[in-house]
Short mmCIF file of C-alpha atoms in Angstrom, two decimals:
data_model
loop_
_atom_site.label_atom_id
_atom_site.label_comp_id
_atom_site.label_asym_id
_atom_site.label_seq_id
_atom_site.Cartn_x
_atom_site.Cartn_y
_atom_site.Cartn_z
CA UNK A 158 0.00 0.00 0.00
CA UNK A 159 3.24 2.12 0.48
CA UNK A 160 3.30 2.16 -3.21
CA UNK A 161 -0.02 3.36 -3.79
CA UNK A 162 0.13 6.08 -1.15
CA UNK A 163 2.84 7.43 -3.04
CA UNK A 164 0.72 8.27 -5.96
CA UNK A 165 -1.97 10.00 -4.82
CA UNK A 166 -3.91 10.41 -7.77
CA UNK A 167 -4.42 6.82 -8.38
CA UNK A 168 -5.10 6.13 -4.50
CA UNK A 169 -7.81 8.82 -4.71
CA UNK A 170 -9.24 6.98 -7.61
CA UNK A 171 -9.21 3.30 -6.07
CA UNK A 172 -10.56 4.83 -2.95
CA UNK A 173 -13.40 6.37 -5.08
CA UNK A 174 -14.16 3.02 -6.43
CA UNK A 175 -14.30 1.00 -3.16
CA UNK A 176 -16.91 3.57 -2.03
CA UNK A 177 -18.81 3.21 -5.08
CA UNK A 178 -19.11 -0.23 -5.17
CA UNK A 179 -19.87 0.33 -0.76
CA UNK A 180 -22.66 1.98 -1.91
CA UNK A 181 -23.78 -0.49 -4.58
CA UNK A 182 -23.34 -2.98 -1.79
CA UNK A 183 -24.97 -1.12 0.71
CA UNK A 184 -27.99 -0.29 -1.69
CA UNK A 185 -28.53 -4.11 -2.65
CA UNK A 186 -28.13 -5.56 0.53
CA UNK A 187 -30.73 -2.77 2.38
CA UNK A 188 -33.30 -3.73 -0.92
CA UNK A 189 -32.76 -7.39 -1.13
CA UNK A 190 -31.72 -8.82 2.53
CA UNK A 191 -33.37 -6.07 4.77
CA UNK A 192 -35.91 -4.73 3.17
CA UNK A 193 -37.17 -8.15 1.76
CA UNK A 194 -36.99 -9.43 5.75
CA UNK A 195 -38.53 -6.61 7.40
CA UNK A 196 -41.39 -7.21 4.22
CA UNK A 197 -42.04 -11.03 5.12
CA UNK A 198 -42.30 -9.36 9.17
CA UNK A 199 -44.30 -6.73 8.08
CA UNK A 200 -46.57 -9.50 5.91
CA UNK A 201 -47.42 -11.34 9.31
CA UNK A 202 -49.60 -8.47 10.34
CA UNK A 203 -52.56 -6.86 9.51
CA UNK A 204 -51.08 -3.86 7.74
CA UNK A 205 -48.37 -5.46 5.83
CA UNK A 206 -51.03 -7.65 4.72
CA UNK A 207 -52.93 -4.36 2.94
CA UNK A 208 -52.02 -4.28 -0.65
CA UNK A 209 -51.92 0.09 -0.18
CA UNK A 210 -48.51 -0.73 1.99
CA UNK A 211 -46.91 -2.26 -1.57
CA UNK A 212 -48.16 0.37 -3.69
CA UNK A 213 -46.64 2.88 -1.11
CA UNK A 214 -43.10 2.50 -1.36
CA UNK A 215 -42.66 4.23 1.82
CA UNK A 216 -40.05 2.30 2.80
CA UNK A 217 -38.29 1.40 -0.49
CA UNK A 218 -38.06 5.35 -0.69
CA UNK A 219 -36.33 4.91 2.80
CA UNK A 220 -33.80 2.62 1.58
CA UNK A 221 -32.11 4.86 -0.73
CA UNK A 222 -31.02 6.95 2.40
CA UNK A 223 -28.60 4.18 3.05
CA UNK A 224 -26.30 4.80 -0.22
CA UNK A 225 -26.63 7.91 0.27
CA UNK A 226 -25.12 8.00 3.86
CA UNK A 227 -22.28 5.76 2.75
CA UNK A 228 -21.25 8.31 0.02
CA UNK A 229 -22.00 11.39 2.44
CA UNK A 230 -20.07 9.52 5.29
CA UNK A 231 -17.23 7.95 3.45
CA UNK A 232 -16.35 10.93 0.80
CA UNK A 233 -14.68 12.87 3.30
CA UNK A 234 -12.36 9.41 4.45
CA UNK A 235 -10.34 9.30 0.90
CA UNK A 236 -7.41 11.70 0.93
CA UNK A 237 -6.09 13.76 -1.78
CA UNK A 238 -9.86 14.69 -3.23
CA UNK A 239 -10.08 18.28 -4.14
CA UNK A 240 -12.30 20.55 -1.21
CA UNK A 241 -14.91 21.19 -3.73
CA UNK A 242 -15.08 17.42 -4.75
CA UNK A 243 -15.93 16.35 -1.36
CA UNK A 244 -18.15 19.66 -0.55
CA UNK A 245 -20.07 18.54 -4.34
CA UNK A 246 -20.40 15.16 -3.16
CA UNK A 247 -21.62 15.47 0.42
CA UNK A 248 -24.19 18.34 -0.74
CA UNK A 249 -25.53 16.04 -3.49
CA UNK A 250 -25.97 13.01 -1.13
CA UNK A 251 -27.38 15.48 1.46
CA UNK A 252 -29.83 16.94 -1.44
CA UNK A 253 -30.81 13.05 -2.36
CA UNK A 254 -31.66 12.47 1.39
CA UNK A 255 -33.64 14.94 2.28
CA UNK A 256 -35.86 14.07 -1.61
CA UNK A 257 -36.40 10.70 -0.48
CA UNK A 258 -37.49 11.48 3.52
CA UNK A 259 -40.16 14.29 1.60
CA UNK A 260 -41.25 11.40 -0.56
CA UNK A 261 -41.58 8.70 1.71
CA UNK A 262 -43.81 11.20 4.55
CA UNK A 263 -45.63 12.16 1.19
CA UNK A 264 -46.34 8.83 0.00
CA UNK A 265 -47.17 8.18 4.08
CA UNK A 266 -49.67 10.74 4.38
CA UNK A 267 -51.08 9.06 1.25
CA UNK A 268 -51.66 5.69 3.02
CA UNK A 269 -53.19 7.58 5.66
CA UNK A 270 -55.85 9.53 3.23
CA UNK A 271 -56.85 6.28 1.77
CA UNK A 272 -57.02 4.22 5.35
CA UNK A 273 -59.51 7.40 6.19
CA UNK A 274 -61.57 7.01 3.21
CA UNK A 275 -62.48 3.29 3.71
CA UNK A 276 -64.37 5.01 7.31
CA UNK A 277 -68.10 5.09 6.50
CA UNK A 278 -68.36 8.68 7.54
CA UNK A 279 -65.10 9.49 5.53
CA UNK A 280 -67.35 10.97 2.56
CA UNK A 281 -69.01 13.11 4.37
CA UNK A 282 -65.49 14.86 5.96
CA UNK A 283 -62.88 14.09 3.55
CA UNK A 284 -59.24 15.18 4.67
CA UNK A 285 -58.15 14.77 0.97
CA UNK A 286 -57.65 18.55 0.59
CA UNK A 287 -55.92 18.70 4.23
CA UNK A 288 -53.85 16.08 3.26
CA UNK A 289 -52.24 17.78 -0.19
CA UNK A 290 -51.73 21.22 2.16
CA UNK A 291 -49.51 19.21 4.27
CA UNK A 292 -47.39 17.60 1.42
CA UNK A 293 -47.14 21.10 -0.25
CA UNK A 294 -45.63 22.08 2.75
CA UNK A 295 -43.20 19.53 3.10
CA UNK A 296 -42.88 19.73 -0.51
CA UNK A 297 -41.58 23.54 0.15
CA UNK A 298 -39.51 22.68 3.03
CA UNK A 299 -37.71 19.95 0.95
CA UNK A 300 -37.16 22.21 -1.94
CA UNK A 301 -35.67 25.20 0.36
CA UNK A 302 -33.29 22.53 2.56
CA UNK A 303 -32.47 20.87 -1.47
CA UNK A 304 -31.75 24.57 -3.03
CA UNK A 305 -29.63 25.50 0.90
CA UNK A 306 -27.57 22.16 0.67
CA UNK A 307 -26.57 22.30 -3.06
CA UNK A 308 -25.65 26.05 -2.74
CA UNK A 309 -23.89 25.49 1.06
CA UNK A 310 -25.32 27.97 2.49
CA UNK A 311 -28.10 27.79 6.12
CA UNK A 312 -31.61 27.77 5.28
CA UNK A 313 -32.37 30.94 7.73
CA UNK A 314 -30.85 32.93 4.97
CA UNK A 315 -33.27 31.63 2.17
CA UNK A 316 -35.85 32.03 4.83
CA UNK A 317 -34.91 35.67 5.53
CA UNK A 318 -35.35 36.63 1.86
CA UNK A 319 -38.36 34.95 1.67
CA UNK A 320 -40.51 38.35 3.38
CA UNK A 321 -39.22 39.99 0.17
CA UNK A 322 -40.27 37.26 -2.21
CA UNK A 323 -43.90 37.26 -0.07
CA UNK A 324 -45.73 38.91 -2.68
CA UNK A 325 -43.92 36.77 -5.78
CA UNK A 326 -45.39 33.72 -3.15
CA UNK A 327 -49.02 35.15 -3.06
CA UNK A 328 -49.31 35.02 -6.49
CA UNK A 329 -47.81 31.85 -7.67
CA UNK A 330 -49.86 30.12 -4.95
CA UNK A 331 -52.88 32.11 -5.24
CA UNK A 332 -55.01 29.04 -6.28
CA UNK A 333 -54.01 27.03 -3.81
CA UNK A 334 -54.78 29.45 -1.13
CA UNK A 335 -58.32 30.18 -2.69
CA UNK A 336 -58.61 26.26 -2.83
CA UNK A 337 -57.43 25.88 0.64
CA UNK A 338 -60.06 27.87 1.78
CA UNK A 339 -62.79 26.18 -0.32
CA UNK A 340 -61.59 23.49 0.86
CA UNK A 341 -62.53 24.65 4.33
CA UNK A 342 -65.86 25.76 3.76
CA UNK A 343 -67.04 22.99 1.83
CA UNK A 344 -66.04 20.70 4.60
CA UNK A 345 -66.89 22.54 7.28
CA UNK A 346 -69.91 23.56 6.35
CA UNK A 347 -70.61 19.91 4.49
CA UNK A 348 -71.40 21.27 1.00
CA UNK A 349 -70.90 18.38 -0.99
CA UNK A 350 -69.65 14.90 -0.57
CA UNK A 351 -68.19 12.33 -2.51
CA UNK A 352 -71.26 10.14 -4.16
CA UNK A 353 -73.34 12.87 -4.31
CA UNK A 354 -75.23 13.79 -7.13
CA UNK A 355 -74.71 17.55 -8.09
CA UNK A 356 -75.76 19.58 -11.15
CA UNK A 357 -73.65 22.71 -12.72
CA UNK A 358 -75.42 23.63 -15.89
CA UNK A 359 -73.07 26.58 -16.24
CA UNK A 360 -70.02 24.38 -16.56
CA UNK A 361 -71.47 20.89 -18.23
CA UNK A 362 -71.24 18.96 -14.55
CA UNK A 363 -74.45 16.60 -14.03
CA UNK A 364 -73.81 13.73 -12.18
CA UNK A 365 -71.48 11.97 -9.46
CA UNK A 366 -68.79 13.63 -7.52
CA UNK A 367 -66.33 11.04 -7.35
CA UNK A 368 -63.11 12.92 -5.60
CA UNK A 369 -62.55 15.92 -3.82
CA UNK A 370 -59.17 17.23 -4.04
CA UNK A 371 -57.77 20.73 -2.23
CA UNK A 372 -57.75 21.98 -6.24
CA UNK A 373 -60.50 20.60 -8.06
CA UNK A 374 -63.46 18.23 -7.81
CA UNK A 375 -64.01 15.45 -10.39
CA UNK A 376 -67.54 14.87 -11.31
CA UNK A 377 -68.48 11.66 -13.55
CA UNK A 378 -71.64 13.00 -15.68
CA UNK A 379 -74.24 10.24 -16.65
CA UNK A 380 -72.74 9.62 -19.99
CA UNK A 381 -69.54 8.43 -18.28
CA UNK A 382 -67.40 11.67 -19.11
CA UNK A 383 -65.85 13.42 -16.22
CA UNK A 384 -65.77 16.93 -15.47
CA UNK A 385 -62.90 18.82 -13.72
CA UNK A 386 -64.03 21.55 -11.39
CA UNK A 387 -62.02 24.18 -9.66
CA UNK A 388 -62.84 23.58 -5.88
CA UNK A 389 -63.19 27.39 -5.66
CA UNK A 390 -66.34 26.95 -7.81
CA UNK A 391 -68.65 25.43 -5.43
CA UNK A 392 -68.30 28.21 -3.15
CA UNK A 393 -68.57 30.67 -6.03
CA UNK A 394 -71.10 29.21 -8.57
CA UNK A 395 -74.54 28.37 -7.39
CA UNK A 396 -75.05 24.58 -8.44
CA UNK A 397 -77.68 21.79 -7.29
CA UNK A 398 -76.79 19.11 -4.80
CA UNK A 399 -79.77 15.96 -4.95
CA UNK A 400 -78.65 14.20 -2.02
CA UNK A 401 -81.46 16.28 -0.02
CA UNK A 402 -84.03 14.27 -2.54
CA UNK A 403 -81.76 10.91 -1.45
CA UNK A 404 -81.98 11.41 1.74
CA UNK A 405 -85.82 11.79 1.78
CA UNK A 406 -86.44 8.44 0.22
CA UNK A 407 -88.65 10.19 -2.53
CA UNK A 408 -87.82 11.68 -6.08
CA UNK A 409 -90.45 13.94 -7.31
CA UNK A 410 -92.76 13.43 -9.91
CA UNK A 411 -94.19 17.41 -11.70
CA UNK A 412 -95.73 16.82 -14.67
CA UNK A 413 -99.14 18.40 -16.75
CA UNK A 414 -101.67 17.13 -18.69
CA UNK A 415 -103.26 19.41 -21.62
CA UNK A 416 -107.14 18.83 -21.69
CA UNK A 417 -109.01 20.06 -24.38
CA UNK A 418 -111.10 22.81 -22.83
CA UNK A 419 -113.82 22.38 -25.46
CA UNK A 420 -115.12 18.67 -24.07
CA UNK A 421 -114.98 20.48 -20.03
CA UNK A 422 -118.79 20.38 -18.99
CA UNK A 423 -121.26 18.91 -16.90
CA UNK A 424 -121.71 15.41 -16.02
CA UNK A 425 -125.65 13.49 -16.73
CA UNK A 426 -127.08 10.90 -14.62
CA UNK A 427 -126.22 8.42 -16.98
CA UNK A 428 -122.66 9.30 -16.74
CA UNK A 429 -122.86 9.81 -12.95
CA UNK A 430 -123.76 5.95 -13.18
CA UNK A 431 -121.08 4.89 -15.07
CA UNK A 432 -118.47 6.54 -12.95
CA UNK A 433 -119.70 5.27 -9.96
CA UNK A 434 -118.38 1.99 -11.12
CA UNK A 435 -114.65 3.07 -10.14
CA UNK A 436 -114.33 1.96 -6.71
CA UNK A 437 -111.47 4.96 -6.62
CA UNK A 438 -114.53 7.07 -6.96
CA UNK A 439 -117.23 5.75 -4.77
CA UNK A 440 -116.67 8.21 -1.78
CA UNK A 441 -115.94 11.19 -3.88
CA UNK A 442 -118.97 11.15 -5.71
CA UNK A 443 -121.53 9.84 -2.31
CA UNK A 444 -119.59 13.02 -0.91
CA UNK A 445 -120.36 15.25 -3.50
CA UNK A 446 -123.72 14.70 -4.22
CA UNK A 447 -124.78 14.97 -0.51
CA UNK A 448 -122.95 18.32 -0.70
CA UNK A 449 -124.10 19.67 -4.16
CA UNK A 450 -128.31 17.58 -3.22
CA UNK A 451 -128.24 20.15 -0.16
CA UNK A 452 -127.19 23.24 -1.95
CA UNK A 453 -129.92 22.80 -4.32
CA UNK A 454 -132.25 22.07 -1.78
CA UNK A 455 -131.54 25.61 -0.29
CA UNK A 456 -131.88 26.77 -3.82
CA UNK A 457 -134.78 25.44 -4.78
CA UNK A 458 -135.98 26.80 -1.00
CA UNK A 459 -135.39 30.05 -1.37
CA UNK A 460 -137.03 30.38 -5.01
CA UNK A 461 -134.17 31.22 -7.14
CA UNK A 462 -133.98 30.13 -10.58
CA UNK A 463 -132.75 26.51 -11.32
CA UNK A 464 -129.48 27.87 -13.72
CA UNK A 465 -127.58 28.87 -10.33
CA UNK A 466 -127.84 25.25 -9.32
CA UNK A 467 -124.65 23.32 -8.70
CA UNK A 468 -123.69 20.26 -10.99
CA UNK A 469 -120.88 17.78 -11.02
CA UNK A 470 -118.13 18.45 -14.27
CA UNK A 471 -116.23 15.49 -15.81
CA UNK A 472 -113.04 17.54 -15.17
CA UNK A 473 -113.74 18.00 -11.62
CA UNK A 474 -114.12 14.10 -11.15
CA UNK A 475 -111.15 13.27 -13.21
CA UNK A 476 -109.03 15.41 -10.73
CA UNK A 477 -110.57 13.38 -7.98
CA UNK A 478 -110.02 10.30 -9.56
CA UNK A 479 -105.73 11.05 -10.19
CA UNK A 480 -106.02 12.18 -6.33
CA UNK A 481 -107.43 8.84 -5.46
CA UNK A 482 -105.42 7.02 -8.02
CA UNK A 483 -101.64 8.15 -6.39
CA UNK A 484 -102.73 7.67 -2.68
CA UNK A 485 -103.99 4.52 -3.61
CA UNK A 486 -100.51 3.60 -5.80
CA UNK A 487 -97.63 1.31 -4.13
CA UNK A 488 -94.77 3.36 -6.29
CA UNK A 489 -96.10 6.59 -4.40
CA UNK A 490 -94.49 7.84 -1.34
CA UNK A 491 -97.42 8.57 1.09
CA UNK A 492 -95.82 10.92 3.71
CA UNK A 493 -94.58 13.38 0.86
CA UNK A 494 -96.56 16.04 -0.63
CA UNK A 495 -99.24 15.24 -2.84
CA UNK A 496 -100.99 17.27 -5.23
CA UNK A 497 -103.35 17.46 -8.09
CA UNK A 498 -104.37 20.69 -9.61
CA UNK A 499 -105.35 22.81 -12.35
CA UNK A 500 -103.11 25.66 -14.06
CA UNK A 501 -103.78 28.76 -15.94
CA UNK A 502 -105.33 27.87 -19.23
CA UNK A 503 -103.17 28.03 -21.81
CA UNK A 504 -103.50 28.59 -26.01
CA UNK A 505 -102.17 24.57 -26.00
CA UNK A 506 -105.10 23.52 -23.38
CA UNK A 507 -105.97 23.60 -19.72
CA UNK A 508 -102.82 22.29 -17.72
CA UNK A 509 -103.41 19.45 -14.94
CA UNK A 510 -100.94 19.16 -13.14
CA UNK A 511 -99.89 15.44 -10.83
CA UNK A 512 -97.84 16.48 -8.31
CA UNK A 513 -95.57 13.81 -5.77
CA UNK A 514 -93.00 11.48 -4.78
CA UNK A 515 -92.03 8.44 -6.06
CA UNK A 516 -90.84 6.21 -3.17
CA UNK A 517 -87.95 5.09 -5.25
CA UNK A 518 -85.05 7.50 -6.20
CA UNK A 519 -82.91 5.42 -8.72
CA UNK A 520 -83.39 6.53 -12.41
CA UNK A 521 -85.04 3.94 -13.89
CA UNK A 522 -87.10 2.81 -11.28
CA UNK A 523 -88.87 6.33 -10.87
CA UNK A 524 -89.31 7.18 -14.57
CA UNK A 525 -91.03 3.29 -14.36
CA UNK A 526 -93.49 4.70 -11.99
CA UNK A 527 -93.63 7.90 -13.56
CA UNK A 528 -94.53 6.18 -17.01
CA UNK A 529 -97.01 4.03 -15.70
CA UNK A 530 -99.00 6.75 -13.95
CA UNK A 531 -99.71 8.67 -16.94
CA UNK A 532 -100.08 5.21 -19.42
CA UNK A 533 -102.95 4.72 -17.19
CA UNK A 534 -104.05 8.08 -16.83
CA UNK A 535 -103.75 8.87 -20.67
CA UNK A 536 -106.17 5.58 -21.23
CA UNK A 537 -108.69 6.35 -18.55
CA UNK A 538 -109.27 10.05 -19.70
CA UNK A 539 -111.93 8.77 -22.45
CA UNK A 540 -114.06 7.47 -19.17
CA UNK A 541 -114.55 10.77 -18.18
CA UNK A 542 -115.70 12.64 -21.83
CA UNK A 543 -112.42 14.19 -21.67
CA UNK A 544 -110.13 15.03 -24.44
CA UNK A 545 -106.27 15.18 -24.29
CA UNK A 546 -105.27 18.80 -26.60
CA UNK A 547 -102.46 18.42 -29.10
CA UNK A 548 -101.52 20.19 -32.25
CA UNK A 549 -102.85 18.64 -35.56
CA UNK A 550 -100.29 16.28 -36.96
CA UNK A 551 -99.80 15.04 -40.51
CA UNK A 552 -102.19 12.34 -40.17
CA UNK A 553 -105.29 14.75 -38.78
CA UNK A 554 -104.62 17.29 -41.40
CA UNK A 555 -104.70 14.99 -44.27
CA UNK A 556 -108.06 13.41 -42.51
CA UNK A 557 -109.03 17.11 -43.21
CA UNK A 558 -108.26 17.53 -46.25
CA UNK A 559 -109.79 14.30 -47.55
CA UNK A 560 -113.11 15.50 -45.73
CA UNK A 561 -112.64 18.81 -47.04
CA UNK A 562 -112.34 16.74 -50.92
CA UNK A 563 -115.32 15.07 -50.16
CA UNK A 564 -117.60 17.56 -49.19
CA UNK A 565 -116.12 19.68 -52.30
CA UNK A 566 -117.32 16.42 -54.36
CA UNK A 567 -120.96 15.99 -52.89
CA UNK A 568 -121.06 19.89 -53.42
CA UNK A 569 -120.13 19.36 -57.09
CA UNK A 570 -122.52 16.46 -57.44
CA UNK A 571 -125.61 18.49 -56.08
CA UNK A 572 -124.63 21.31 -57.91
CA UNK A 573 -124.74 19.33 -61.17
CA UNK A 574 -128.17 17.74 -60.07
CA UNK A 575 -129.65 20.77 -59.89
CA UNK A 576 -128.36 22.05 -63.17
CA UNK A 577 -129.81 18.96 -64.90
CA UNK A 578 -133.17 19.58 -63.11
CA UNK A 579 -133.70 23.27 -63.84
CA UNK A 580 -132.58 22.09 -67.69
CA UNK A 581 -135.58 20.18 -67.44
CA UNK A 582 -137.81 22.21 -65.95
CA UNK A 583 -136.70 24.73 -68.86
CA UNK A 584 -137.33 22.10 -71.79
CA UNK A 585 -140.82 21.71 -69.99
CA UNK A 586 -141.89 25.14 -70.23
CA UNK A 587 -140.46 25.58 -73.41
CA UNK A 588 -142.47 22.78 -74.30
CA UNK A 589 -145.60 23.97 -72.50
CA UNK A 590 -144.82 27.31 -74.23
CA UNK A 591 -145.16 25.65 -77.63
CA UNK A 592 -148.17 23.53 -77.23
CA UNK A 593 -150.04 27.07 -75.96
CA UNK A 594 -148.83 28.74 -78.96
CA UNK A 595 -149.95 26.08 -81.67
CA UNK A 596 -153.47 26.34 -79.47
CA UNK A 597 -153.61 29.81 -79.64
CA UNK A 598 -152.81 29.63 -83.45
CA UNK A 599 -155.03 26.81 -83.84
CA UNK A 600 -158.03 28.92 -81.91
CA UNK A 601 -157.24 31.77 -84.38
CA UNK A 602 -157.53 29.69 -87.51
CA UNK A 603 -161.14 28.08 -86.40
CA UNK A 604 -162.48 31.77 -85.31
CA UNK A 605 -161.65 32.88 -89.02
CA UNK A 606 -163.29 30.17 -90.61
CA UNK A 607 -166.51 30.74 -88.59
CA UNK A 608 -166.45 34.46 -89.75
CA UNK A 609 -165.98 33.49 -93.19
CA UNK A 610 -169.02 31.26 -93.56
CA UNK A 611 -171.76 34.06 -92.91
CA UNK A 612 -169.76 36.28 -95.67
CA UNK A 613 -170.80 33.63 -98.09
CA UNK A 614 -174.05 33.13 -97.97
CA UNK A 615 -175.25 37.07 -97.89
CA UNK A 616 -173.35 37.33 -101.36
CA UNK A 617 -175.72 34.17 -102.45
#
């Protein structure tokens, strides 16, 4: 070795290399004989067991500290290196140790985030948001103690510029500070959750929130596409949040009818009959009659005339009937409001409206109900002489036009008939007119012969 110290150049250079291949050493044995053995320990309890503890890398990140110490620690042992060598080399290792401690807390506080969210109650205060705060700020502690290492110089003085770089702060992390506090609010004041169904027409969102982040909140629409929203936005934008409607157990059902106002009237005793068929209808109508057979009585009492008398109306009975029909319906939620009623008339018709719950909130199960309500109701309206108003289609205005041709064609044909008849009745009096003539000429011819006769016998 006396040899070798006396050329320093190449001693600094073997040394170099032993404490490379330390480090390689060091590296594969902490990866493949401690970390592998503390993995099998960790495997024999309930957290090693959790696959989020090998997607983590928490402690793999941990690993590459060891290297890194061997080249920080040994660097300064091999003689004849150059001051700024070893300073380079220390600095760099010191740089790499600090990165991997911010990444292995960061990938930590991960594991913690997602051990919160499998709490039932973890949707309703998510510490997501809290969570990326914390690993911003380690993030910006990391970077400072990096940038102070590599430049060998103390962290107090990057700190003490830092007041004059406050402003230059405030705006790069504006959004995150506006987020931060959105962040708050929302989960303080439990604005929206994760799995709750919200609606933002002014930015395309309708549907799911499936994450809450401190920056934005993903919402997956109902056509599977997924809309980024700035957190800052729900505190800002007005949007709609259904889980009130989930959390009542009832979705509700507004929807009108369009009756023809022109078949509205009064119903006849014959018709009374029929209706009273509907057992839906039997206590409406015994009701109603009582009520409407008394004020007539005190009508007909008190001498008025018999037009101011009260009468049952087919419109009237239908509304009772849709009343009836939806207390009396299993897909109906009976302790919501319930409502049937009539609108302002309209150029289109006279709206009815069916007002209520559905006791069933899922999509298809409520627009089930919802369709088999009015099916019904649609079929049922003929009962009552009532007519459902719509806007002449293609098929109604041909119907019109061939009864418009038709009527054009009898029209025609009795116009002809009656041209043929007074032809007739012309040719008859012409025909009359002739026979009187020829009389009249006839008359004429016999008077002249009787006044000729006398003539000839006073010449005899």
């Amino acid at each position: 070795m006396a040899w070798l110290e006396e050329q320093p150049y190449l001693y600094a250079l073997v040394a170099v290399t032993v404490l490379v291949l330390l480090a390689l050493i060091s590296n594969w044995v902490t990866k493949h004989v401690l970390l592998a053995g503390l993995t099998r320990g960790l495997r024999q309890t309930r957290l090693g067991q959790d696959h989020l503890f090998e997607e983590s890398r928490v402690i793999t990140r941990l690993s590459n500290v060891v290297p890194a110490l061997v080249l920080s620690s040994g660097v300064v042992l091999i003689p004849h290196l150059p001051d700024f060598v070893v300073t380079v080399v220390r600095n760099v290792a010191t740089a790499f140790i600090i990165l991997s401690v911010a990444l292995a807390v960061a990938n930590f506080l991960t594991i913690l985030n997602r051990l919160y969210e499998r709490r039932p109650d973890a949707a309703m205060k998510p510490i997501k948001g809290y969570v990326q705060v914390v690993k911003i700020v380690i993030y910006v502690i990391a970077v400072l103690l990096i940038v102070a290492t590599l430049i060998d110089r103390s962290p107090v003085i990057l700190l003490s510029g830092l007041g004059a770089m406050a402003a230059v702060l405030m705006l790069v992390f504006q959004d995150t500070l506006l987020s931060l506090v959105a962040s708050m609010q929302i989960t303080s004041n439990d604005i929206i959750r994760v799995g709750d169904w919200v609606e933002m027409p002014g930015l395309s969102a309708d549907g799911d929130v499936i994450d809450i982040s401190l920056h934005v909140v993903k919402v997956q629409n109902w056509d599977k596409t997924i809309t980024t929203i700035p957190t800052r936005r729900f505190i800002d934008t007005a949007f709609k949040n259904w889980r009130g409607m989930q959390q009542a157990g009832g979705r509700r059902m507004m929807r009108e009818i369009m009756i023809d106002q022109q078949s509205i009237r009064f119903l006849s005793n014959d018709e009374l009959e029929h209706l009273q068929r509907f057992s839906l209808l039997n206590d409406y109508i015994k009701k109603k009659h009582d009520e409407l057979s008394e004020w007539n009585h005190e009508l007909e009492g008190s001498g008025a005339d018999t037009i101011n008398s009260r009468r049952m109306t087919n419109i009237g009975t239908f509304r009772a009937y849709i009343s009836q029909y939806l207390k009396h319906h299993p897909g109906i939620h009976q302790e919501l409001f319930m409502l049937v009623r009539q609108l302002a008339p309209t150029a289109d018709g006279l709206p009815l409206q069916v007002y209520g719950f559905t006791n069933d909130t899922a999509w298809a199960v409520y627009e089930g109900i919802q369709s088999d309500i009015f099916d019904h109701l649609f079929a049922i309206i003929p009962e009552f002489g009532l007519r459902v108003y719509q806007h002449p289609s293609g098929v109604d205005m041909r119907e019109v036009g061939a009864a418009l041709a038709a009527s054009q064609q009898v029209e025609k044909e009795q116009k002809k008939d009656l041209e043929e008849l007074d032809k007739e009745e012309s040719e008859n009096e012409d025909s009359d007119n002739d026979n009187a003539d020829n009389e009249e000429s006839s008359q004429k011819k016999a008077a002249q012969r009787t006044n000729a006769a006398p003539e000839s016998g006073d010449s005899a």
